[in-house]
CSV table of C-alpha atoms and ligand atoms in Angstrom, one decimal:
chain,number,residue,atom,x,y,z
M,24,MET,CA,-0.1,0.0,0.1
M,25,THR,CA,1.8,3.4,-1.2
M,26,GLU,CA,1.0,6.7,-0.9
M,27,MET,CA,3.0,9.2,-3.0
M,28,THR,CA,1.9,12.5,-2.3
M,29,PRO,CA,4.7,15.2,-3.3
M,30,VAL,CA,5.4,17.3,-0.2
M,31,THR,CA,8.1,19.8,-1.9
M,32,ASP,CA,9.9,20.5,-4.8
M,33,THR,CA,13.6,20.8,-4.5
M,34,ALA,CA,14.0,21.9,-8.1
M,35,THR,CA,11.6,24.8,-7.9
M,36,ALA,CA,12.4,25.5,-4.2
M,37,PRO,CA,15.9,24.7,-3.2
M,38,LYS,CA,15.7,26.4,-0.1
M,39,ALA,CA,12.2,25.0,1.1
M,40,VAL,CA,13.7,21.9,2.7
M,41,PRO,CA,11.3,21.0,5.6
M,42,ALA,CA,11.3,19.0,8.4
M,43,LEU,CA,9.4,15.9,7.5
M,44,PRO,CA,5.9,16.1,7.4
M,45,ASP,CA,4.2,14.5,10.2
M,46,ALA,CA,7.5,13.6,11.9
M,47,GLN,CA,7.9,11.6,15.1
M,48,THR,CA,11.3,10.7,16.6
M,49,VAL,CA,12.4,7.1,17.3
M,50,THR,CA,13.1,6.1,21.0
M,51,GLU,CA,13.8,2.5,20.8
M,52,VAL,CA,15.1,0.0,18.3
M,53,LYS,CA,15.3,-3.8,18.8
M,54,HIS,CA,16.3,-6.7,16.2
M,55,TYR,CA,14.8,-10.4,16.4
M,56,THR,CA,16.0,-11.7,13.4
M,57,ASP,CA,17.5,-10.8,9.8
M,58,ARG,CA,13.8,-10.5,8.7
M,59,LEU,CA,12.1,-9.0,11.9
M,60,PHE,CA,12.5,-5.8,14.3
M,61,SER,CA,10.2,-3.6,16.2
M,62,PHE,CA,10.6,0.2,17.2
M,63,ARG,CA,9.0,2.8,19.4
M,64,CYS,CA,8.7,6.4,18.5
M,65,THR,CA,6.8,9.6,20.0
M,66,ARG,CA,3.3,9.9,19.7
M,67,PRO,CA,1.5,12.9,18.4
M,68,ALA,CA,-0.2,14.8,21.4
M,69,SER,CA,-3.6,14.9,19.6
M,70,MET,CA,-3.6,10.9,18.1
M,71,ARG,CA,-6.2,8.7,19.6
M,72,PHE,CA,-6.7,5.4,18.4
M,73,ARG,CA,-8.4,1.9,19.3
M,74,SER,CA,-6.0,-0.7,20.2
M,75,GLY,CA,-5.6,-2.9,17.4
M,76,GLU,CA,-5.8,-0.1,14.4
M,77,PHE,CA,-3.2,0.5,11.8
M,78,VAL,CA,-1.6,4.0,10.3
M,79,MET,CA,0.4,4.7,7.4
M,80,ILE,CA,4.0,5.2,8.1
M,81,GLY,CA,7.2,5.7,6.3
M,82,LEU,CA,10.1,7.5,5.4
M,83,MET,CA,10.8,10.0,2.6
M,84,GLY,CA,11.9,8.7,-0.6
M,85,ASP,CA,15.1,9.3,-2.7
M,86,PRO,CA,14.8,12.5,-4.8
M,87,HIS,CA,13.6,12.0,-8.3
M,88,PRO,CA,16.9,11.8,-10.5
M,89,GLU,CA,15.4,14.1,-13.1
M,90,THR,CA,12.9,16.8,-11.1
M,91,GLY,CA,14.6,16.1,-7.6
M,92,LYS,CA,10.9,15.8,-6.2
M,93,VAL,CA,11.1,14.2,-3.0
M,94,LYS,CA,7.9,12.1,-1.8
M,95,PRO,CA,7.0,10.3,1.2
M,96,LEU,CA,7.4,6.5,1.3
M,97,LEU,CA,4.3,5.3,3.0
M,98,ARG,CA,3.0,2.0,4.2
M,99,ALA,CA,0.3,0.4,6.4
M,100,TYR,CA,1.2,-0.8,9.8
M,101,SER,CA,-0.3,-2.3,12.7
M,102,ILE,CA,0.2,-0.1,16.0
M,103,ALA,CA,1.5,-2.8,18.4
M,104,SER,CA,1.3,-0.6,21.7
M,105,PRO,CA,-1.8,-0.3,23.1
M,106,SER,CA,-4.1,3.0,23.0
M,107,TRP,CA,-3.0,4.1,26.7
M,108,ASP,CA,0.5,4.1,25.8
M,109,GLU,CA,2.2,7.5,25.7
M,110,GLU,CA,4.6,6.4,22.9
M,111,LEU,CA,4.1,4.2,19.6
M,112,GLU,CA,5.5,0.8,19.0
M,113,PHE,CA,5.8,-1.2,15.6
M,114,TYR,CA,6.7,-4.7,14.9
M,115,SER,CA,8.2,-4.9,11.0
M,116,ILE,CA,9.4,-7.1,8.4
M,117,LYS,CA,12.8,-6.6,6.7
M,118,VAL,CA,12.0,-7.1,3.1
M,119,GLN,CA,15.5,-6.8,1.6
M,120,ASP,CA,14.5,-5.1,-1.9
M,121,GLY,CA,11.6,-3.5,-0.1
M,122,PRO,CA,10.8,0.1,-1.1
M,123,LEU,CA,10.3,1.2,2.6
M,124,THR,CA,11.7,-1.6,4.7
M,125,SER,CA,14.9,-2.1,2.6
M,126,LYS,CA,15.7,1.6,4.5
M,127,LEU,CA,13.4,1.7,7.6
M,128,GLN,CA,15.2,-1.2,9.1
M,129,HIS,CA,18.4,0.8,9.4
M,130,ILE,CA,16.5,3.7,11.7
M,131,LYS,CA,18.2,4.1,15.0
M,132,VAL,CA,17.4,6.2,17.7
M,133,GLY,CA,16.6,10.0,17.4
M,134,ASP,CA,15.8,9.3,13.6
M,135,GLU,CA,12.8,10.7,12.4
M,136,ILE,CA,9.7,8.6,10.6
M,137,ILE,CA,6.4,10.2,8.9
M,138,LEU,CA,3.6,9.0,10.8
M,139,ARG,CA,-0.1,9.8,9.4
M,140,PRO,CA,-2.2,9.9,12.4
M,141,LYS,CA,-5.3,8.6,11.0
M,142,PRO,CA,-5.6,5.2,12.3
M,143,VAL,CA,-8.0,2.8,11.2
M,144,GLY,CA,-8.8,-1.0,11.0
M,145,THR,CA,-11.1,-3.8,11.6
M,146,LEU,CA,-9.1,-5.6,14.6
M,147,VAL,CA,-11.3,-3.5,17.2
M,148,HIS,CA,-13.3,-4.8,20.3
M,149,ASP,CA,-16.1,-2.5,18.8
M,150,ALA,CA,-16.5,-5.0,15.7
M,151,LEU,CA,-17.2,-7.8,17.9
M,152,LEU,CA,-20.3,-9.0,19.9
M,153,PRO,CA,-19.9,-10.1,23.4
M,154,GLY,CA,-18.5,-13.4,24.1
M,155,LYS,CA,-16.6,-15.6,27.1
M,156,ARG,CA,-13.6,-16.2,25.1
M,157,ILE,CA,-11.4,-14.2,22.4
M,158,TRP,CA,-8.8,-15.8,20.1
M,159,PHE,CA,-6.3,-13.7,18.4
M,160,PHE,CA,-4.9,-15.6,15.2
M,161,ALA,CA,-1.6,-14.6,13.7
M,162,THR,CA,1.0,-15.7,11.2
M,163,GLY,CA,4.4,-13.8,11.0
M,164,THR,CA,4.2,-9.7,11.7
M,165,GLY,CA,0.2,-10.4,11.9
M,166,PHE,CA,1.2,-10.3,15.7
M,167,ALA,CA,1.4,-6.6,15.6
M,168,PRO,CA,-2.1,-5.9,16.5
M,169,PHE,CA,-2.4,-8.5,19.0
M,170,ALA,CA,0.5,-6.9,20.9
M,171,SER,CA,-1.7,-4.2,21.3
M,172,LEU,CA,-4.7,-5.6,22.0
M,173,LEU,CA,-2.9,-8.1,24.8
M,174,ARG,CA,-1.9,-5.0,26.6
M,175,GLU,CA,-5.6,-3.2,26.3
M,176,PRO,CA,-7.3,-3.5,29.8
M,177,GLN,CA,-10.9,-4.1,28.0
M,178,THR,CA,-9.5,-7.6,26.7
M,179,TYR,CA,-9.7,-8.6,29.9
M,180,GLU,CA,-12.6,-6.8,31.1
M,181,ASP,CA,-14.7,-8.2,28.0
M,182,TYR,CA,-13.4,-11.8,28.0
M,183,ASP,CA,-12.4,-14.8,30.7
M,184,GLU,CA,-10.2,-16.3,28.3
M,185,VAL,CA,-7.6,-14.9,25.7
M,186,ILE,CA,-6.1,-17.2,23.5
M,187,ILE,CA,-3.3,-16.2,21.1
M,188,THR,CA,-1.9,-18.7,18.2
M,189,HIS,CA,1.3,-17.6,16.6
M,190,THR,CA,2.2,-19.5,13.5
M,191,CYS,CA,5.8,-18.7,12.2
M,192,ARG,CA,8.4,-20.7,9.7
M,193,GLU,CA,11.1,-20.4,12.0
M,194,ALA,CA,11.6,-20.3,16.1
M,195,GLY,CA,13.1,-17.0,16.0
M,196,GLU,CA,10.3,-15.6,14.4
M,197,LEU,CA,8.3,-16.0,17.7
M,198,THR,CA,10.7,-14.1,20.0
M,199,TYR,CA,8.8,-10.6,20.0
M,200,GLY,CA,5.6,-12.2,20.8
M,201,ARG,CA,6.9,-14.5,23.6
M,202,ASP,CA,9.0,-11.9,25.2
M,203,LEU,CA,5.8,-9.4,25.0
M,204,ILE,CA,3.5,-12.2,26.8
M,205,GLU,CA,6.3,-13.1,29.2
M,206,ALA,CA,6.6,-9.4,30.5
M,207,LEU,CA,3.0,-9.3,31.2
M,208,LYS,CA,3.3,-11.3,34.1
M,209,THR,CA,5.7,-8.8,35.6
M,210,ASP,CA,4.1,-5.2,34.6
M,211,GLU,CA,3.2,-3.6,37.3
M,212,LEU,CA,0.9,-1.0,35.8
M,213,LEU,CA,-1.2,-3.3,34.0
M,214,ASN,CA,-1.3,-5.8,37.1
M,215,GLU,CA,-2.7,-2.6,38.7
M,216,VAL,CA,-5.0,-1.4,36.4
M,217,ILE,CA,-6.1,-4.6,35.3
M,218,GLY,CA,-6.3,-6.5,38.0
M,219,GLU,CA,-3.3,-8.6,39.7
M,220,GLY,CA,-2.8,-11.6,37.7
M,221,PHE,CA,-4.8,-10.6,34.6
M,222,TRP,CA,-2.2,-12.6,32.4
M,223,LYS,CA,-3.2,-15.8,33.6
M,224,LYS,CA,-6.6,-15.5,31.3
M,225,ILE,CA,-4.1,-15.8,28.2
M,226,LYS,CA,-3.1,-19.0,26.7
M,227,TYR,CA,-0.4,-18.5,24.0
M,228,TYR,CA,0.2,-21.1,21.3
M,229,PRO,CA,2.9,-20.7,19.2
M,230,THR,CA,3.8,-23.0,16.3
M,231,THR,CA,6.7,-23.3,13.9
M,232,THR,CA,6.3,-24.8,10.3
M,233,ARG,CA,10.0,-24.8,9.1
M,234,GLU,CA,12.0,-25.4,11.8
M,235,GLU,CA,11.8,-27.5,14.8
M,236,SER,CA,9.8,-26.2,17.9
M,237,PRO,CA,7.8,-27.6,20.7
M,238,LYS,CA,4.9,-27.3,18.6
M,239,MET,CA,5.0,-28.2,14.7
M,240,GLY,CA,2.5,-27.3,12.3
M,241,ARG,CA,0.0,-24.6,10.8
M,242,ILE,CA,-2.7,-23.5,13.3
M,243,THR,CA,-5.2,-24.4,10.8
M,244,ASP,CA,-4.3,-28.2,10.3
M,245,LEU,CA,-3.7,-28.1,14.2
M,246,MET,CA,-7.5,-27.1,14.9
M,247,LYS,CA,-8.5,-29.3,11.8
M,248,THR,CA,-7.0,-32.5,13.7
M,249,GLY,CA,-8.4,-31.4,17.0
M,250,GLU,CA,-4.9,-31.3,18.3
M,251,ALA,CA,-4.8,-27.4,18.9
M,252,PHE,CA,-8.3,-27.6,21.0
M,253,LYS,CA,-6.9,-30.8,23.0
M,254,ASP,CA,-3.4,-28.7,23.7
M,255,LEU,CA,-5.5,-25.9,24.9
M,256,GLY,CA,-8.1,-27.6,27.0
M,257,VAL,CA,-11.0,-26.1,25.3
M,258,PRO,CA,-13.6,-27.1,22.6
M,259,PRO,CA,-13.7,-25.9,19.2
M,260,LEU,CA,-14.8,-22.3,18.5
M,261,ASN,CA,-18.8,-22.0,18.7
M,262,PRO,CA,-20.7,-18.6,18.2
M,263,GLU,CA,-22.3,-18.6,21.5
M,264,SER,CA,-19.1,-18.5,23.4
M,265,ASP,CA,-16.2,-17.4,21.3
M,266,ARG,CA,-15.0,-14.6,19.3
M,267,ALA,CA,-12.0,-14.1,17.0
M,268,MET,CA,-9.5,-11.8,15.2
M,269,ILE,CA,-7.6,-12.7,12.5
M,270,CYS,CA,-4.3,-11.5,10.8
M,271,GLY,CA,-1.8,-13.2,8.7
M,272,ASN,CA,-1.0,-13.9,5.3
M,273,MET,CA,-3.9,-13.9,2.5
M,274,ALA,CA,-4.1,-18.0,2.3
M,275,PHE,CA,-4.3,-18.2,5.9
M,276,ASN,CA,-6.8,-15.4,6.4
M,277,LEU,CA,-9.0,-17.2,3.8
M,278,GLU,CA,-8.7,-20.7,5.1
M,279,LEU,CA,-9.3,-19.6,9.0
M,280,LYS,CA,-12.5,-17.6,7.5
M,281,ASP,CA,-13.6,-21.0,5.7
M,282,MET,CA,-13.4,-22.9,8.8
M,283,PHE,CA,-15.0,-20.1,11.1
M,284,GLU,CA,-18.2,-20.3,8.7
M,285,GLU,CA,-18.4,-23.9,9.3
M,286,TYR,CA,-18.2,-23.3,13.2
M,287,GLY,CA,-21.2,-20.8,12.4
M,288,LEU,CA,-19.3,-17.7,13.2
M,289,VAL,CA,-20.5,-14.7,11.1
M,290,GLU,CA,-17.8,-12.1,10.0
M,291,GLY,CA,-18.4,-8.7,11.5
M,292,ALA,CA,-17.3,-5.2,11.1
M,293,ASN,CA,-17.2,-1.5,13.0
M,294,SER,CA,-20.5,-0.8,11.5
M,295,ASN,CA,-21.9,-4.3,12.2
M,296,PRO,CA,-20.2,-6.2,15.2
M,297,GLN,CA,-20.5,-10.2,14.9
M,298,HIS,CA,-18.2,-13.1,15.9
M,299,TYR,CA,-15.1,-12.5,14.2
M,300,VAL,CA,-13.1,-10.0,12.1
M,301,VAL,CA,-10.0,-10.2,9.5
M,302,GLU,CA,-7.3,-7.9,8.6
M,303,LYS,CA,-4.2,-8.6,5.9
M,304,ALA,CA,-0.9,-8.8,7.7
M,305,PHE,CA,0.4,-7.4,4.2
M,306,LEU,CA,-0.7,-7.1,0.8
M,307,ASP,CA,0.3,-9.5,-1.8
Z,25,LIG,C1,-3.4,-3.5,7.0
Z,25,LIG,C2,-2.1,-3.6,6.7
Z,25,LIG,C3,-1.1,-3.7,8.2
Z,25,LIG,C4,0.0,-3.8,7.9
Z,25,LIG,N1,1.0,-3.9,9.2
Z,25,LIG,C5,2.0,-4.4,9.3
Z,25,LIG,C6,3.2,-4.4,10.2
Z,25,LIG,O1,2.5,-4.2,11.2
Z,25,LIG,N2,4.2,-4.9,10.2
Z,25,LIG,C7,4.7,-5.1,9.0
Z,25,LIG,O2,6.1,-5.5,9.1
Z,25,LIG,N3,4.2,-4.9,8.0
Z,25,LIG,C8,2.8,-4.7,8.2
Z,25,LIG,N4,2.1,-4.5,6.4
Z,25,LIG,C9,3.1,-4.4,5.5
Z,25,LIG,C10,3.6,-3.1,5.2
Z,25,LIG,O3,2.2,-2.3,4.7
Z,25,LIG,C11,4.7,-3.0,3.9
Z,25,LIG,O4,4.4,-4.0,2.9
Z,25,LIG,C12,5.9,-3.9,4.6
Z,25,LIG,O5,6.4,-2.9,5.4
Z,25,LIG,C13,6.9,-4.0,3.8
Z,25,LIG,O6,7.0,-2.5,2.7
Z,25,LIG,P1,8.0,-2.5,1.5
Z,25,LIG,O7,8.1,-1.2,0.9
Z,25,LIG,O8,9.5,-2.6,2.1
Z,25,LIG,O9,7.7,-3.9,0.7
Z,25,LIG,P2,6.6,-4.0,-0.3
Z,25,LIG,O10,6.9,-3.6,-1.7
Z,25,LIG,O11,5.3,-3.4,0.6
Z,25,LIG,O12,6.4,-5.5,0.0
Z,25,LIG,C14,7.1,-6.2,-1.1
Z,25,LIG,C15,6.8,-7.8,-0.9
Z,25,LIG,O13,7.3,-8.2,0.8
Z,25,LIG,C16,6.3,-9.2,1.3
Z,25,LIG,N5,5.9,-8.3,2.6
Z,25,LIG,C17,5.3,-7.2,2.8
Z,25,LIG,N6,5.3,-7.3,4.1
Z,25,LIG,C18,5.4,-8.3,4.6
Z,25,LIG,C19,5.3,-8.5,6.0
Z,25,LIG,N7,4.7,-7.9,7.1
Z,25,LIG,N8,5.3,-9.8,6.5
Z,25,LIG,C20,5.9,-10.8,5.5
Z,25,LIG,N9,6.1,-10.5,4.1
Z,25,LIG,C21,5.8,-9.2,3.6
Z,25,LIG,C22,5.2,-9.5,0.3
Z,25,LIG,O14,5.4,-10.5,-0.2
Z,25,LIG,C23,5.2,-8.1,-0.5
Z,25,LIG,O15,4.6,-8.3,-1.8
Z,25,LIG,C24,0.7,-4.3,7.0
Z,25,LIG,C25,0.0,-4.2,5.4
Z,25,LIG,C26,-1.7,-3.9,5.5
Z,25,LIG,C27,-2.3,-3.5,4.5
Z,26,LIG,N1,10.4,-16.5,6.7
Z,26,LIG,C1,11.5,-16.6,6.1
Z,26,LIG,O1,12.3,-17.2,6.5
Z,26,LIG,C2,11.5,-16.0,4.6
Z,26,LIG,C3,12.6,-16.0,4.0
Z,26,LIG,C4,12.8,-15.3,2.8
Z,26,LIG,C5,11.8,-14.7,2.1
Z,26,LIG,N2,10.7,-15.1,2.6
Z,26,LIG,C6,9.6,-14.7,2.0
Z,26,LIG,O2,8.8,-13.6,2.8
Z,26,LIG,C7,7.3,-13.8,2.5
Z,26,LIG,C8,6.4,-13.9,3.9
Z,26,LIG,O3,7.4,-14.8,4.6
Z,26,LIG,P1,6.9,-14.9,6.1
Z,26,LIG,O4,7.3,-16.5,6.4
Z,26,LIG,O5,6.8,-13.8,6.7
Z,26,LIG,O6,5.1,-15.4,5.9
Z,26,LIG,P2,4.1,-16.8,5.4
Z,26,LIG,O7,4.9,-17.2,4.1
Z,26,LIG,O8,3.1,-15.8,5.1
Z,26,LIG,O9,4.2,-17.5,6.4
Z,26,LIG,C9,4.1,-17.2,7.7
Z,26,LIG,C10,3.5,-18.6,8.5
Z,26,LIG,O10,2.2,-18.7,8.1
Z,26,LIG,C11,1.8,-20.0,7.7
Z,26,LIG,N3,1.0,-20.1,6.8
Z,26,LIG,C12,1.0,-20.1,5.2
Z,26,LIG,N4,-0.3,-19.9,4.7
Z,26,LIG,C13,-1.2,-20.4,5.6
Z,26,LIG,C14,-2.5,-21.3,5.9
Z,26,LIG,N5,-3.0,-21.3,4.8
Z,26,LIG,N6,-2.8,-21.6,6.9
Z,26,LIG,C15,-1.9,-21.8,7.8
Z,26,LIG,N7,-0.6,-21.3,8.1
Z,26,LIG,C16,-0.3,-20.7,7.0
Z,26,LIG,C17,3.4,-20.5,7.1
Z,26,LIG,O11,3.5,-22.0,7.0
Z,26,LIG,P3,4.3,-22.8,5.9
Z,26,LIG,O12,5.7,-22.6,6.3
Z,26,LIG,O13,3.6,-24.1,6.0
Z,26,LIG,O14,3.9,-22.2,4.4
Z,26,LIG,C18,4.2,-20.0,8.2
Z,26,LIG,O15,4.6,-20.7,9.1
Z,26,LIG,C19,7.2,-14.9,1.5
Z,26,LIG,O16,6.8,-14.4,0.4
Z,26,LIG,C20,8.2,-15.7,1.5
Z,26,LIG,O17,8.7,-16.5,0.3
Z,26,LIG,C21,10.4,-15.7,3.9
């Protein structure tokens, strides 16, 4: 997803080299694998969002070789931090020839990124009817919106059980999610605000498909055989008690959607809350 809006024309206005439009300052960068990193940045004082939403972020592109025009290079990114956090966090892929992430992967503390403060998205509590158990289904960087929702008090106010499944190719790709969930246990603020031991509602189910790990296989296959439900000690999803959010690659999203329709779950939206909602982790 690309937005290419010229913001300056260095050929006709060489002195007008503005600061980045909608600039925010990077405050922390962590690298997990050669394909994954996360970073935090300042948050515009007026920016409000609902945990689970995404925004457009990016960097200035290279000057056009002939006109010298410089345009922002923007991509959709789920906000990985919760709505109450005073900073913003993002969890990112590094695509070596990707127009944005070939550069974004090199950002350092103190650098500026562009952030369009207009959050949108379907992975929000408002799009779901009340239920007993919420499922978050992610592949790869699709974990990002759930990194926000797992730190959102409403998740624990609305549900008795919170199940997060994360399927990745390799074990190292699970690190960001696993560390984040582990850190909830000792997060003093959240334990005080939501209630001591709130994290006991979470059942974390990480799986890998191409490298050895304690649980191998695609979550979809593990659900079809019943193994995932047995491991988790819960029955298959049903419309009375279960609500779900999906964020992964296109094939994953479509396969889960088909399975959910068989379970009798209905897809919801902001304007029509139902049993489950879906968002792409990236465009293909
Ligand atoms: C609603 C939405 C939310 C998104 N949220 C995130 C997010 O939180 N974190 C994130 O890293 N990306 C996210 N993306 C993808 C993001 O917009 C960019 O595609 C990504 O940053 C790569 O940008 P690029 O310019 O380097 O390469 P692009 O030209 O955008 O992509 C090049 C190719 O890389 C692959 N690719 C792109 N993104 C990913 C990814 N996330 N995981 C695996 N393969 C990928 C695809 O095959 C794609 O065709 C989101 C996309 C959408 C539509
Ligand atoms: N991850 C890497 O090490 C790597 C390295 C170089 C390039 N790439 C490229 O980068 C792109 C994205 O790779 P990615 O690994 O981030 O994401 P991905 O290909 O979307 O895979 C992420 C996880 O989702 C699983 N999955 C895929 N389709 C599924 C479905 N229908 N149901 C259930 N699970 C499903 C995959 O299992 P399977 O393994 O069974 O497909 C994998 O474990 C791809 O085009 C890939 O070729 C990835």
